[in-house]
XYZ file of C-alpha atoms in Angstrom:
492
model
C -21.041 11.236 -0.969
C -23.022 10.911 -4.205
C -25.998 12.833 -2.801
C -23.743 15.676 -1.626
C -22.029 15.869 -5.014
C -25.442 15.907 -6.724
C -26.626 19.002 -4.874
C -23.268 20.788 -4.636
C -22.665 20.292 -0.908
C -18.978 19.838 -0.146
C -18.279 16.836 2.090
C -15.466 15.225 4.011
C -15.255 11.646 5.323
C -13.618 11.228 8.728
C -11.739 8.044 9.725
C -13.659 5.908 12.211
C -10.580 5.022 14.345
C -9.786 8.679 15.142
C -9.685 9.509 18.869
C -12.419 11.863 20.025
C -9.979 14.788 20.396
C -8.704 14.389 16.825
C -12.261 13.961 15.551
C -13.302 17.189 17.293
C -10.319 18.995 15.765
C -11.269 17.954 12.237
C -14.931 18.832 12.716
C -13.880 22.231 14.026
C -11.617 22.691 10.991
C -14.274 21.709 8.416
C -17.234 23.407 10.145
C -20.012 21.237 8.640
C -23.690 22.084 8.916
C -24.730 18.406 8.847
C -22.924 15.406 10.343
C -23.785 11.878 9.162
C -23.002 8.959 11.470
C -24.554 5.678 12.607
C -25.639 4.280 15.939
C -22.713 1.849 15.925
C -20.243 0.334 13.477
C -18.852 -3.190 13.237
C -15.065 -3.493 13.469
C -13.059 -6.614 14.350
C -16.257 -8.323 15.440
C -17.162 -5.654 17.992
C -19.389 -2.574 17.895
C -17.843 0.898 17.920
C -20.290 3.431 19.452
C -20.074 5.851 16.512
C -22.955 8.125 17.556
C -21.644 8.447 21.116
C -18.192 9.396 19.838
C -19.679 11.957 17.475
C -21.717 13.451 20.326
C -18.600 13.726 22.479
C -16.676 15.418 19.669
C -19.480 17.964 19.268
C -19.697 18.936 22.949
C -17.555 22.053 22.358
C -20.050 23.260 19.748
C -18.872 23.417 16.148
C -21.872 24.863 14.329
C -23.357 21.477 13.387
C -27.087 22.008 12.969
C -28.185 18.402 12.411
C -26.761 14.949 13.080
C -28.279 12.339 10.749
C -28.039 8.836 12.210
C -28.175 5.514 10.351
C -29.740 2.660 12.292
C -27.076 -0.001 11.763
C -26.496 -2.136 14.850
C -29.512 -1.414 17.053
C -27.311 0.163 19.723
C -29.141 2.490 22.113
C -28.014 6.096 21.593
C -28.542 9.417 23.318
C -30.743 11.883 21.438
C -30.285 15.651 21.240
C -31.819 18.660 19.543
C -31.091 18.469 15.823
C -30.612 14.674 15.699
C -32.499 12.890 12.905
C -32.891 9.260 11.881
C -32.010 8.685 8.231
C -34.907 6.282 7.724
C -37.338 9.003 8.833
C -35.876 11.499 6.370
C -36.041 9.140 3.390
C -39.365 7.481 4.272
C -41.387 6.689 1.179
C -44.319 8.871 0.194
C -47.854 7.642 0.867
C -49.177 5.037 -1.608
C -50.402 6.767 -4.773
C -48.599 10.026 -4.013
C -46.166 11.225 -6.717
C -42.499 10.670 -5.960
C -40.652 13.984 -5.567
C -38.206 14.794 -8.342
C -34.959 16.495 -7.423
C -32.805 17.226 -10.464
C -29.081 17.656 -9.903
C -27.928 21.170 -9.134
C -26.530 23.283 -11.971
C -22.999 23.942 -10.735
C -19.769 25.358 -12.155
C -17.049 22.841 -13.046
C -14.786 24.060 -10.241
C -17.447 23.837 -7.513
C -15.830 22.307 -4.383
C -17.014 18.719 -3.951
C -14.946 17.274 -1.116
C -12.082 17.954 1.298
C -9.468 15.556 2.644
C -7.259 16.120 5.667
C -3.519 15.785 5.293
C -1.266 14.883 8.174
C -1.129 17.843 10.568
C 1.669 20.330 10.005
C 3.339 21.300 13.278
C 0.131 20.603 15.149
C -2.015 22.613 12.750
C -4.727 21.016 10.579
C -4.447 21.121 6.784
C -7.202 20.097 4.359
C -7.025 19.792 0.570
C -10.158 20.803 -1.367
C -11.044 19.229 -4.731
C -13.701 20.304 -7.221
C -16.380 18.414 -9.130
C -15.428 18.190 -12.820
C -11.683 17.613 -12.280
C -12.468 14.861 -9.759
C -14.731 13.092 -12.233
C -12.169 13.510 -15.040
C -9.444 11.818 -12.991
C -11.797 9.092 -11.757
C -12.916 8.269 -15.311
C -9.469 8.376 -16.938
C -7.634 6.323 -14.332
C -10.350 3.724 -13.790
C -10.472 2.423 -17.334
C -7.036 3.344 -18.660
C -4.896 2.696 -15.560
C -6.723 0.132 -13.435
C -9.490 -1.938 -14.933
C -10.363 -3.179 -18.410
C -13.884 -3.792 -17.057
C -15.760 -6.036 -14.651
C -16.403 -5.958 -10.916
C -14.041 -3.583 -9.057
C -13.174 -3.642 -5.352
C -10.999 -1.151 -3.522
C -10.295 -2.741 -0.129
C -9.682 0.293 2.053
C -11.302 2.666 4.515
C -13.843 4.986 2.847
C -12.177 7.987 4.516
C -9.198 7.331 2.239
C -9.318 9.589 -0.832
C -8.537 6.659 -3.136
C -11.562 4.765 -1.805
C -13.810 7.694 -2.677
C -12.396 8.615 -6.102
C -11.219 5.227 -7.369
C -13.426 2.923 -5.320
C -16.763 4.680 -5.925
C -16.719 7.523 -8.471
C -14.553 5.821 -11.112
C -16.335 2.444 -11.373
C -19.813 3.974 -11.269
C -18.966 6.568 -13.930
C -18.056 3.694 -16.278
C -21.067 1.601 -15.328
C -18.952 -1.043 -13.581
C -20.052 -2.751 -10.381
C -18.184 -1.580 -7.262
C -17.904 -3.712 -4.116
C -18.203 -1.984 -0.738
C -17.346 -3.907 2.411
C -17.868 -3.122 6.093
C -15.396 -4.552 8.580
C -11.896 -5.974 8.343
C -10.518 -8.739 6.154
C -9.601 -10.998 9.084
C -13.124 -11.245 10.553
C -14.746 -13.727 10.823
C -11.743 -15.564 9.331
C -8.722 -15.092 7.095
C -10.749 -16.456 4.189
C -12.924 -13.312 4.104
C -11.098 -11.592 1.244
C -11.190 -14.655 -0.990
C -14.830 -15.353 -0.128
C -15.806 -11.876 -1.320
C -13.676 -12.081 -4.473
C -15.306 -15.395 -5.370
C -18.875 -14.441 -4.370
C -18.989 -11.221 -6.396
C -16.640 -12.214 -9.201
C -14.164 -9.417 -8.466
C -12.035 -8.847 -11.565
C -9.852 -6.006 -10.216
C -8.718 -5.635 -6.613
C -7.050 -2.425 -5.429
C -5.483 -2.051 -1.989
C -2.254 -1.133 -0.196
C 0.945 -3.181 0.024
C 0.383 -3.304 3.792
C -2.878 -5.183 3.274
C -1.294 -7.520 0.719
C 1.599 -8.226 3.100
C -0.858 -9.065 5.872
C -2.802 -11.424 3.598
C 0.443 -13.098 2.527
C 1.150 -13.854 6.184
C -2.124 -15.801 6.584
C -0.747 -19.241 5.806
C -4.097 -20.810 6.740
C -5.878 -18.972 3.895
C -4.014 -19.210 0.573
C -5.782 -17.906 -2.556
C -8.273 -20.631 -3.623
C -8.601 -21.645 -7.258
C -12.094 -20.090 -7.805
C -10.888 -16.695 -6.550
C -7.753 -16.900 -8.690
C -9.936 -17.658 -11.680
C -12.075 -14.536 -11.183
C -9.304 -12.062 -10.382
C -7.470 -10.551 -13.354
C -5.876 -7.400 -11.889
C -4.363 -6.362 -8.570
C -3.381 -2.704 -8.094
C -1.181 -1.710 -5.144
C -1.144 1.976 -4.213
C -0.116 4.505 -1.524
C 3.043 2.677 -0.361
C 6.159 1.242 -2.029
C 5.624 -2.282 -3.378
C 8.665 -4.435 -2.644
C 9.802 -7.044 -5.211
C 9.076 -10.003 -2.937
C 5.464 -8.967 -2.413
C 5.021 -8.333 -6.132
C 6.369 -11.802 -6.923
C 3.934 -13.356 -4.442
C 0.951 -11.633 -6.069
C 2.174 -12.584 -9.550
C 2.290 -16.224 -8.450
C -1.526 -16.355 -8.305
C -2.647 -13.588 -10.708
C -2.282 -14.021 -14.491
C 0.219 -11.586 -15.991
C -0.643 -11.305 -19.674
C -2.215 -8.423 -21.603
C -4.156 -6.045 -19.355
C -3.924 -8.483 -16.435
C -1.393 -8.866 -13.647
C -0.287 -6.514 -10.881
C 0.169 -2.774 -11.177
C 2.044 -0.468 -8.816
C 0.378 2.939 -8.644
C 1.528 6.306 -7.335
C -0.424 9.446 -6.581
C -1.130 12.083 -3.963
C -4.057 13.540 -2.093
C -3.109 16.927 -3.534
C -3.393 15.461 -7.048
C -6.801 13.897 -6.492
C -5.682 10.266 -6.417
C -3.488 7.996 -8.524
C -1.444 9.657 -11.286
C 0.568 6.781 -12.728
C 0.643 2.972 -12.772
C 3.689 1.045 -13.935
C 1.508 -1.448 -15.853
C -1.597 0.463 -16.963
C -4.606 -1.369 -18.365
C -4.600 0.819 -21.517
C -1.201 2.560 -21.771
C -2.011 4.338 -25.039
C -4.916 6.239 -23.470
C -3.570 6.832 -19.961
C -2.877 10.583 -19.521
C 0.813 11.495 -19.102
C 1.556 13.958 -16.295
C 5.173 14.464 -17.424
C 6.858 12.866 -14.406
C 10.539 13.829 -14.133
C 13.123 13.285 -11.366
C 15.107 16.464 -10.643
C 17.899 17.641 -8.348
C 17.679 20.510 -5.873
C 18.280 23.020 -8.658
C 15.373 21.631 -10.674
C 17.475 19.984 -13.401
C 16.570 16.483 -14.608
C 18.903 13.793 -13.258
C 20.091 10.723 -15.196
C 18.493 7.300 -14.706
C 19.622 5.643 -11.496
C 20.049 8.942 -9.615
C 17.641 9.789 -6.814
C 15.904 13.151 -6.643
C 12.529 14.814 -6.225
C 9.666 13.871 -8.513
C 7.954 16.754 -10.331
C 5.049 17.074 -12.778
C 5.842 19.072 -15.910
C 2.405 18.744 -17.493
C -1.034 19.821 -16.227
C -3.035 17.256 -14.267
C -6.825 17.475 -14.024
C -6.959 16.345 -10.400
C -4.778 19.165 -9.075
C -6.088 20.513 -5.769
C -8.425 23.494 -5.888
C -7.414 24.983 -2.554
C -5.602 24.286 0.703
C -7.366 25.249 3.904
C -6.602 25.118 7.599
C -4.174 26.733 9.988
C -1.251 24.779 8.557
C -1.940 25.703 4.922
C 1.099 27.990 4.442
C 3.366 24.973 5.014
C 2.236 23.404 1.714
C 3.730 26.077 -0.561
C 6.655 23.791 -1.414
C 4.551 22.310 -4.248
C 5.045 25.502 -6.270
C 8.603 26.367 -5.285
C 9.841 25.803 -8.867
C 8.437 27.734 -11.835
C 6.153 25.888 -14.287
C 6.266 22.542 -12.461
C 4.509 20.880 -9.526
C 6.963 19.579 -6.902
C 5.578 16.451 -5.259
C 7.808 16.283 -2.177
C 8.418 12.592 -2.987
C 11.867 11.130 -3.619
C 12.190 8.773 -6.574
C 14.672 7.205 -8.971
C 14.069 6.163 -12.563
C 15.450 2.728 -13.368
C 17.022 1.825 -16.749
C 13.770 0.118 -17.794
C 12.016 3.531 -17.380
C 10.183 2.332 -14.269
C 9.933 4.825 -11.402
C 10.896 3.570 -7.949
C 9.523 5.683 -5.105
C 11.827 6.112 -2.121
C 9.564 7.957 0.308
C 8.808 11.503 1.333
C 11.265 14.365 1.573
C 9.332 15.634 4.575
C 8.573 13.466 7.595
C 5.212 12.073 6.433
C 4.371 8.413 5.776
C 1.328 6.808 4.203
C 0.092 3.862 6.297
C -2.875 1.924 4.929
C -4.073 4.988 3.049
C -3.800 7.448 5.967
C -1.062 10.074 6.192
C 0.890 10.024 9.455
C 3.323 12.781 10.363
C 6.462 11.412 12.023
C 7.085 14.784 13.632
C 3.605 14.695 15.185
C 4.306 11.240 16.634
C 7.641 12.477 17.932
C 5.982 15.501 19.591
C 3.581 13.187 21.467
C 6.505 11.068 22.693
C 8.403 14.161 23.872
C 5.415 15.258 25.961
C 5.865 12.207 28.222
C 7.611 13.206 31.486
C 10.003 10.220 31.349
C 11.311 10.922 27.836
C 14.437 13.047 27.343
C 14.601 12.777 23.548
C 12.939 10.809 20.778
C 12.980 10.035 17.078
C 10.558 8.087 14.883
C 11.739 5.870 12.022
C 10.182 3.496 9.495
C 11.071 -0.187 9.579
C 10.206 -2.933 7.111
C 7.613 -5.296 8.584
C 6.879 -8.726 7.152
C 3.289 -8.682 8.369
C 2.291 -5.068 7.742
C 4.711 -3.930 5.050
C 5.974 -0.936 6.992
C 5.883 -0.033 10.670
C 6.690 2.967 12.830
C 9.383 2.485 15.480
C 9.819 4.958 18.336
C 13.479 5.506 19.254
C 13.449 6.901 22.782
C 16.063 8.236 25.203
C 14.594 7.833 28.720
C 15.060 10.643 31.199
C 17.672 10.199 33.937
C 16.747 7.530 36.460
C 13.941 6.055 34.327
C 13.940 2.314 33.654
C 13.612 1.497 29.937
C 11.124 -1.314 30.433
C 8.042 -2.738 28.728
C 5.718 -0.685 30.962
C 7.204 2.581 29.713
C 7.107 1.326 26.125
C 3.407 0.531 26.532
C 2.674 3.955 27.995
C 4.374 5.675 25.062
C 2.647 3.725 22.315
C -0.723 4.079 24.046
C -0.210 7.844 24.343
C 0.336 8.098 20.584
C -2.733 5.954 19.869
C -4.936 8.018 22.180
C -3.758 11.309 20.661
C -3.301 10.554 16.956
C -5.199 7.309 16.372
C -4.341 3.644 15.968
C -2.488 3.910 12.648
C 0.018 6.352 14.180
C 0.784 4.001 17.075
C 4.409 2.767 16.898
C 4.671 -0.998 16.527
C 7.760 -1.093 18.688
C 10.054 0.965 20.905
C 13.848 1.045 20.693
C 15.393 2.557 23.786
C 18.667 4.363 23.143
C 21.302 5.256 25.719
C 21.621 8.834 24.441
C 21.615 10.960 21.288
C 25.041 12.481 20.687
C 25.898 15.538 18.619
C 28.181 13.747 16.148
C 25.501 13.043 13.541
C 23.165 15.227 11.558
C 19.441 14.648 12.080
C 19.089 12.831 8.735
C 22.130 10.592 9.322
C 20.898 9.807 12.827
C 17.495 8.729 11.485
C 19.111 6.447 8.906
C 21.367 4.914 11.561
C 18.477 4.384 13.984
C 16.512 2.721 11.193
C 19.392 0.301 10.630
C 19.719 -0.453 14.356
C 15.962 -1.039 14.705
C 16.080 -3.437 11.750
C 18.985 -5.363 13.277
C 17.378 -5.656 16.730
C 14.365 -7.612 15.468
C 10.758 -7.702 16.562
C 11.239 -9.253 20.020
C 13.700 -6.582 21.064
C 11.227 -3.880 20.078
C 7.941 -5.350 21.314
C 8.821 -8.108 23.777
C 8.767 -8.083 27.598
C 12.467 -7.148 27.760
C 13.093 -4.228 25.384
C 16.601 -3.733 24.054
C 18.558 -0.595 24.902
C 20.970 0.377 22.143
C 24.212 2.126 23.002
C 25.084 5.339 21.167
C 28.170 3.538 19.898
C 25.834 1.101 18.097
C 24.158 4.030 16.353
C 27.522 5.522 15.367
C 28.628 2.155 13.993
C 25.453 1.899 11.919
C 26.037 5.416 10.603
C 29.574 4.469 9.603
C 28.428 1.310 7.849
C 25.881 3.273 5.830
C 28.281 6.048 4.866
């Protein structure tokens, strides 16, 4: 990332868990000249054959001229024309020979520096492009004024996540702070891994998602030890709503005075990262994007009334361009004159705090990756034993939020655990593990009495009432349409 930015080569970081088909689609969309990978990668204690998956994704031919491979695990890999070992490319010069100097490229401020994929729009890829100087401006301003008063900084998240790139690498390094980078997952080799790293490196600020914090809270065998609590001064939760119970749990072991405590941040990929934090480290210097909640006509609504969040002031991290076949679908950001429409629903509370209620469109952020509910639904509808389907979001004690597939089986099909497994596996194989529903709610039928939005709200309520065993156990529950109608009436 840093080397590409230094020479003016635009880059994109692809998520490791992507299925080969999705990986090939993104490579085809970005059209890189060079692909960096490694022989294998450690995940959950096992080796993922990263080079083999990259080779399979490139079989259709996407214009990649060279694949640069990092020797990481010692896994045997196939070798093709254009493949290069990284250690051969960066081998040191002969003893006594002068080291080559390569000054940074002289580039315009708006030179593209990286691209990030959004959730697909109606099956078509969309990528947001950001430029060099605005990216650095946002990284610098938010790191010191929103997140960290200084010290060791760790963003616990996948490097393919925009926040991990901008706020986990660029921001800390631009200020001269130490940034922690970690390979693997926080539950391997044990649930103590997070606290071991916080204590070992003296992490002062930890940034991650509420889903990760909720998972850590559920590890009763690994409570925060005193040495880790003594080092940690700030916890920043971003990308998903932070519920009051989870905030209270974090506040029980993080000091909450001055520039310490927990902060709840909001931002967007289109805006280059985090835009606001409810408890910024330096509120007097944190840039103000002019966040206002408006109704459909664009008029500001009073406190306590839900609406769409807009930006009324310029923001340095605004996207440079939108590329990909689905790009025309993103024009809703500029549907109102002189403001940027976020597509997020929010409400401003009497204490001036913004509470984010989710997306207006059917997109959800799970552990830093955008997942399109309509894309998940389309995969479910492709199954021959599915007559209709809907996808809803359900609160999950272990993961924060979870996708639930609400499925109407086709006539004569048994709504059993085998079918549920086939459906969730199909989503995982097509869209990746994060898009895989955590449970399936079979429904007798979908009637015509409810609008699509009311039906989704009612199905969400029914899924919440059924409980985890009815959605994931060996005997899935089948809800009657009358149950859905009753839930719609109760929520009216």
